[in-house]
Amino acid sequence: MAGGGLLSVEQALERLLAEADASPIEGSETVALGGADGRVLAEPVRAPIDIPPWPNSAMDGYAFRQADVTGEPLPVSQKIFAGMQPDALLPGSLARIFTGAPLPEGADGVEMQENAEVLPDGRVRLLQAVRAGQHVRPRGGEARAGETLLEGGTRLGPFEIGVAATVGRDRLPVRRRPRVAVLSTGDELVEPGLPLGPGQIYNSNRALLCAWLNRLGCEVVDVGVLADDLERIRACLASLSGVDLILSSGGVSVGEADFLGQALREAGELTLWKLAIKPGKPLTCGHYQGVPVIGLPGNPASGLVTFGLLARPYLLRRLGVAEVAPASFQVPAGFDWPRAGSRREYLRARLEGGQARLYGNQSSAVLRSAAWANGLVEIPEQRTLAEGDAVRFLPFSELLN
Ligand code: AMP
Ligand code: MG
């Protein structure tokens, strides 16, 4: 436990990942490469052949047999473009060759055309000493037949998809998309597009979370706002079927109108976690009819911090992704932090000129701070900082994908 009986991010994450390991998303489907971005590979991708399948030239130039290169001009016996199948290299000759073209049998290496002199009679003199193997990409240099190129549980992005294509795969087995029910609570919430009444605010978390979940490869079951009405909440929850996670925002804490919490508890169990972070202290976790529940705090900035730090890795782990921690790095603080806090702080910040600058208003209710920022700065508990001190920066590019 962190100070004051609060749960540290690490402790909360450890519990959530243990839950995730115990309830993996079962089932996979096969998708075309074009639809594989963001999905999680269900089985390893192996190279069925050596890559490259034959030695080929890394340069535009001349293929040579080393024993023939004496400094004397040599005739050019063939011209080999990429995609051609060459003849064996005639002894005592060179082959004109271009990048990516297969090396002819009998050739030892390639000299780049910049180091070659073409004589008026068409013969070519190589101007420097050459060494066997130079400017050749050997057969199997990238991968050997049978080698695993991508492990199961790999998150597929453009590069992984490209690697699958290098070994001729046009379809990939991927984990089924997790179905995540997104629900918001609060009588104050109005959907964008509708007029705002007295005391009301627009529901921003719903749009934010749906977009984020889509990026993470989830299928969103968009439940909308649950009015603070126990009967209707019960009916709505009961109607959710085939859902892998119930993700709520707002209200599942200790408020008086906590009907969602009540309805969830009737057929499950919920625990309120108090996290030693700011923003994002309250987080609710549990089960409803066997379906995992994560209740994010309602304040948008609290919700995005807890979703990014905890719910995102939890979801990825349920898909079998091993490495779920976002890559982060140290940057100089572009600000002073004179007052140490008792909870770890995650501040919306922007990298500018190699330093992390803070958004001026860090209220957890202010979402435009996150649109301005390009990451979160982490300030450890009980720490003060002066401008220029190193702080950990978690880029949104890591958290959002
Ligand atoms: P709660 O967690 O329900 O106590 O809400 C905390 C704060 O977040 C309140 O100011 C709510 O109005 C606000 N809030 C809750 N849900 C949302 C939402 N879906 N969109 C925007 N603000 C919200
Ligand atoms: Mg509320």
XYZ file of C-alpha atoms in Angstrom, residues 48-356:
309
model
C 8.034 -20.508 -44.626
C 11.040 -19.701 -46.811
C 14.394 -18.018 -46.450
C 14.126 -14.226 -46.650
C 15.482 -13.018 -48.975
C 14.910 -16.212 -50.956
C 18.124 -15.724 -52.973
C 21.224 -13.597 -52.621
C 20.700 -10.243 -54.271
C 22.501 -7.021 -54.949
C 22.404 -4.150 -52.484
C 23.702 -1.714 -55.095
C 23.524 -0.685 -58.706
C 26.859 -1.866 -60.119
C 28.704 -4.951 -61.324
C 28.675 -8.492 -60.020
C 32.125 -10.041 -60.010
C 33.942 -13.260 -59.332
C 36.724 -12.239 -57.001
C 39.451 -14.282 -58.696
C 38.743 -12.408 -61.954
C 39.293 -8.945 -60.486
C 42.903 -8.045 -61.113
C 42.601 -4.388 -62.093
C 42.347 -5.339 -65.784
C 39.148 -4.390 -67.687
C 36.571 -7.182 -68.052
C 33.744 -7.704 -70.549
C 30.130 -7.421 -69.328
C 28.396 -10.689 -70.118
C 24.808 -10.007 -69.000
C 22.516 -7.344 -67.544
C 20.407 -8.331 -64.545
C 17.423 -6.285 -63.386
C 15.394 -6.924 -60.237
C 12.842 -9.634 -60.939
C 14.978 -11.450 -63.520
C 16.460 -14.894 -63.248
C 20.149 -14.545 -64.218
C 22.414 -16.975 -66.001
C 25.534 -18.177 -64.232
C 28.326 -15.632 -64.437
C 30.628 -16.390 -67.372
C 34.171 -16.851 -66.083
C 36.366 -13.827 -66.766
C 33.417 -11.433 -67.027
C 31.291 -9.043 -64.994
C 27.493 -8.803 -64.884
C 25.749 -5.459 -64.928
C 23.390 -5.679 -61.923
C 20.829 -3.451 -60.225
C 19.607 -3.176 -56.638
C 17.438 -6.119 -55.649
C 18.428 -8.239 -58.651
C 19.474 -11.845 -57.907
C 23.192 -12.437 -57.824
C 24.222 -14.755 -60.673
C 25.626 -18.124 -59.717
C 29.409 -17.976 -59.538
C 29.537 -14.318 -58.516
C 31.111 -13.460 -55.162
C 30.120 -9.834 -54.737
C 29.027 -6.551 -56.254
C 31.011 -3.407 -56.854
C 29.043 -0.183 -56.972
C 28.968 1.611 -60.302
C 30.651 4.690 -58.776
C 33.836 2.585 -58.416
C 33.781 1.310 -61.981
C 35.066 2.817 -65.204
C 33.291 1.986 -68.463
C 35.782 1.931 -71.328
C 34.837 3.052 -74.872
C 34.824 -0.600 -75.999
C 32.215 -1.448 -73.338
C 34.563 -3.287 -71.017
C 34.559 -2.258 -67.370
C 37.467 -1.734 -64.997
C 36.815 -2.034 -61.263
C 38.876 0.733 -59.703
C 39.397 -0.642 -56.184
C 40.225 -3.913 -54.509
C 37.085 -5.938 -53.853
C 36.142 -8.429 -51.198
C 33.909 -11.469 -51.442
C 30.376 -10.825 -50.181
C 30.477 -7.077 -50.577
C 27.166 -5.335 -51.353
C 25.342 -8.651 -51.340
C 22.270 -9.378 -49.281
C 22.717 -13.076 -48.541
C 19.969 -15.626 -48.854
C 18.225 -15.942 -45.471
C 19.954 -12.790 -44.242
C 16.728 -11.461 -42.751
C 15.160 -14.750 -41.707
C 15.683 -18.467 -42.096
C 12.857 -20.775 -43.130
C 11.014 -21.900 -39.996
C 12.147 -18.951 -37.893
C 9.454 -17.149 -35.858
C 9.129 -13.585 -37.074
C 6.207 -12.433 -34.924
C 5.180 -14.046 -31.657
C 1.553 -14.728 -30.786
C 0.322 -11.821 -28.673
C 2.055 -9.248 -30.862
C 0.134 -6.062 -31.403
C -0.025 -5.546 -35.140
C 0.879 -2.202 -36.628
C 2.121 -1.144 -40.034
C 5.580 -2.658 -39.512
C 4.358 -6.032 -38.260
C 1.870 -6.165 -41.125
C 4.730 -5.409 -43.491
C 6.811 -8.222 -42.007
C 3.931 -10.664 -42.495
C 3.758 -9.534 -46.124
C 7.504 -10.182 -46.636
C 6.831 -13.873 -46.083
C 3.812 -13.896 -48.337
C 1.038 -13.879 -45.761
C -2.159 -12.208 -46.933
C -4.282 -13.149 -43.924
C -3.494 -13.325 -40.241
C -5.134 -15.019 -37.277
C -6.020 -12.363 -34.716
C -7.771 -12.394 -31.379
C -11.414 -11.543 -31.537
C -12.156 -7.946 -30.637
C -13.125 -7.556 -26.992
C -16.677 -6.272 -26.629
C -16.678 -3.392 -24.206
C -19.918 -1.869 -22.952
C -19.415 1.835 -22.383
C -21.833 3.533 -20.095
C -21.971 6.934 -18.510
C -23.925 7.935 -15.482
C -25.243 11.213 -14.230
C -28.507 13.104 -14.580
C -26.477 16.163 -15.524
C -25.267 14.617 -18.766
C -26.684 15.553 -22.149
C -25.590 14.070 -25.437
C -23.815 16.377 -27.896
C -26.253 17.691 -30.485
C -29.047 18.240 -27.982
C -29.773 21.530 -26.250
C -28.327 22.019 -22.809
C -30.796 22.546 -19.974
C -30.137 24.256 -16.662
C -27.500 22.487 -14.595
C -26.514 20.206 -17.442
C -23.204 19.487 -19.151
C -22.383 17.567 -22.287
C -21.319 13.963 -22.030
C -17.707 14.053 -23.174
C -16.457 10.811 -21.644
C -18.669 8.657 -23.822
C -17.295 10.035 -27.091
C -13.748 10.009 -25.742
C -13.854 6.437 -24.505
C -15.606 5.067 -27.583
C -12.945 6.603 -29.838
C -10.132 5.347 -27.641
C -11.521 1.823 -27.409
C -11.872 1.693 -31.174
C -8.206 2.505 -31.484
C -7.367 -0.285 -29.087
C -9.137 -2.754 -31.340
C -12.232 -3.150 -29.170
C -15.803 -3.493 -30.302
C -17.741 -0.819 -28.482
C -21.193 -1.571 -27.167
C -22.340 1.993 -26.718
C -24.899 1.977 -23.942
C -25.124 5.761 -23.578
C -26.172 7.512 -20.421
C -27.884 5.613 -17.678
C -30.348 7.876 -15.956
C -30.142 7.789 -12.180
C -33.082 5.380 -11.996
C -32.523 1.980 -10.425
C -35.182 0.082 -12.384
C -33.935 1.274 -15.742
C -30.309 0.632 -14.847
C -31.158 -2.916 -13.805
C -32.973 -3.530 -17.071
C -30.164 -2.072 -19.109
C -27.486 -4.133 -17.385
C -29.547 -7.284 -17.731
C -29.851 -6.677 -21.462
C -26.077 -6.649 -21.999
C -25.047 -9.957 -23.430
C -21.777 -11.304 -24.750
C -19.847 -8.426 -23.253
C -16.225 -8.852 -22.111
C -16.009 -5.704 -19.997
C -18.386 -3.176 -18.555
C -16.656 0.185 -18.550
C -18.476 2.959 -16.796
C -17.572 6.509 -16.138
C -18.837 8.542 -13.258
C -21.002 7.723 -10.354
C -19.873 4.257 -9.290
C -18.392 5.614 -6.125
C -20.141 6.629 -2.985
C -22.468 9.370 -4.217
C -26.054 9.322 -2.968
C -27.444 8.683 -6.440
C -25.165 5.709 -6.968
C -27.781 3.496 -8.570
C -25.372 1.959 -11.016
C -23.187 0.749 -8.168
C -26.229 -0.629 -6.424
C -27.496 -2.427 -9.525
C -24.079 -3.882 -10.259
C -23.665 -5.115 -6.710
C -27.020 -6.926 -6.797
C -25.553 -9.406 -9.272
C -21.884 -9.139 -8.554
C -19.366 -7.417 -6.435
C -17.565 -4.127 -6.624
C -14.572 -2.798 -4.778
C -13.721 0.829 -4.611
C -10.024 1.365 -4.982
C -8.489 4.509 -3.714
C -5.444 5.089 -5.854
C -2.470 7.104 -4.715
C -2.599 9.208 -7.850
C -3.854 12.603 -8.824
C -6.043 12.935 -10.744
C -7.870 9.629 -10.707
C -8.080 8.619 -7.091
C -11.345 6.630 -7.159
C -11.528 3.545 -9.355
C -14.133 0.828 -9.073
C -13.381 -2.730 -10.039
C -15.386 -5.906 -9.821
C -17.758 -8.220 -11.621
C -21.391 -8.204 -12.718
C -22.801 -11.629 -13.558
C -19.258 -12.768 -14.108
C -18.409 -9.904 -16.457
C -15.503 -7.722 -15.313
C -16.423 -4.156 -14.451
C -14.158 -1.132 -14.390
C -15.687 2.086 -13.150
C -13.675 5.137 -14.101
C -13.991 8.406 -12.247
C -16.342 10.867 -13.917
C -14.040 13.814 -14.226
C -12.660 13.596 -17.756
C -8.995 14.075 -16.884
C -9.256 11.544 -14.044
C -10.931 9.127 -16.396
C -8.275 9.438 -19.054
C -5.423 8.974 -16.599
C -6.941 5.850 -15.065
C -7.991 4.469 -18.422
C -4.549 5.074 -19.900
C -2.567 3.752 -16.954
C -4.789 0.864 -15.919
C -7.700 -0.027 -18.193
C -5.650 0.084 -21.386
C -2.971 -2.348 -20.191
C -5.691 -4.516 -18.659
C -7.507 -4.806 -21.997
C -4.335 -5.494 -23.939
C -3.339 -8.181 -21.485
C -6.707 -9.877 -21.868
C -5.836 -10.055 -25.560
C -2.607 -11.850 -24.697
C -0.215 -8.934 -25.111
C 2.729 -9.510 -22.772
C 4.365 -6.095 -22.789
C 1.595 -3.657 -21.924
C 3.537 -0.862 -20.249
C 3.733 2.296 -22.328
C 7.235 3.303 -23.363
C 8.224 6.441 -21.489
C 11.322 8.564 -21.243
C 12.973 11.159 -19.067
C 12.815 14.784 -20.132
C 13.818 18.005 -18.410
C 10.929 19.681 -16.620
C 10.036 23.009 -18.199
C 8.525 24.115 -14.901
C 9.120 24.316 -11.170
C 7.223 22.040 -8.824
C 7.839 23.608 -5.444
C 5.241 21.770 -3.342
C 5.575 18.037 -2.843
C 2.308 16.108 -3.036
C 1.250 13.022 -1.111
C -0.034 11.292 -4.261
C 1.786 10.676 -7.521
C 0.693 13.276 -10.036
C 0.020 12.863 -13.731
C 0.013 16.245 -15.385
C -1.066 17.052 -18.903
C 2.069 18.296 -20.570
C 3.524 19.062 -23.936
C 7.049 18.500 -25.185
C 8.398 21.758 -26.495
C 12.032 22.506 -27.216
C 13.056 19.270 -25.491
C 11.295 20.187 -22.250
C 7.931 19.224 -20.790
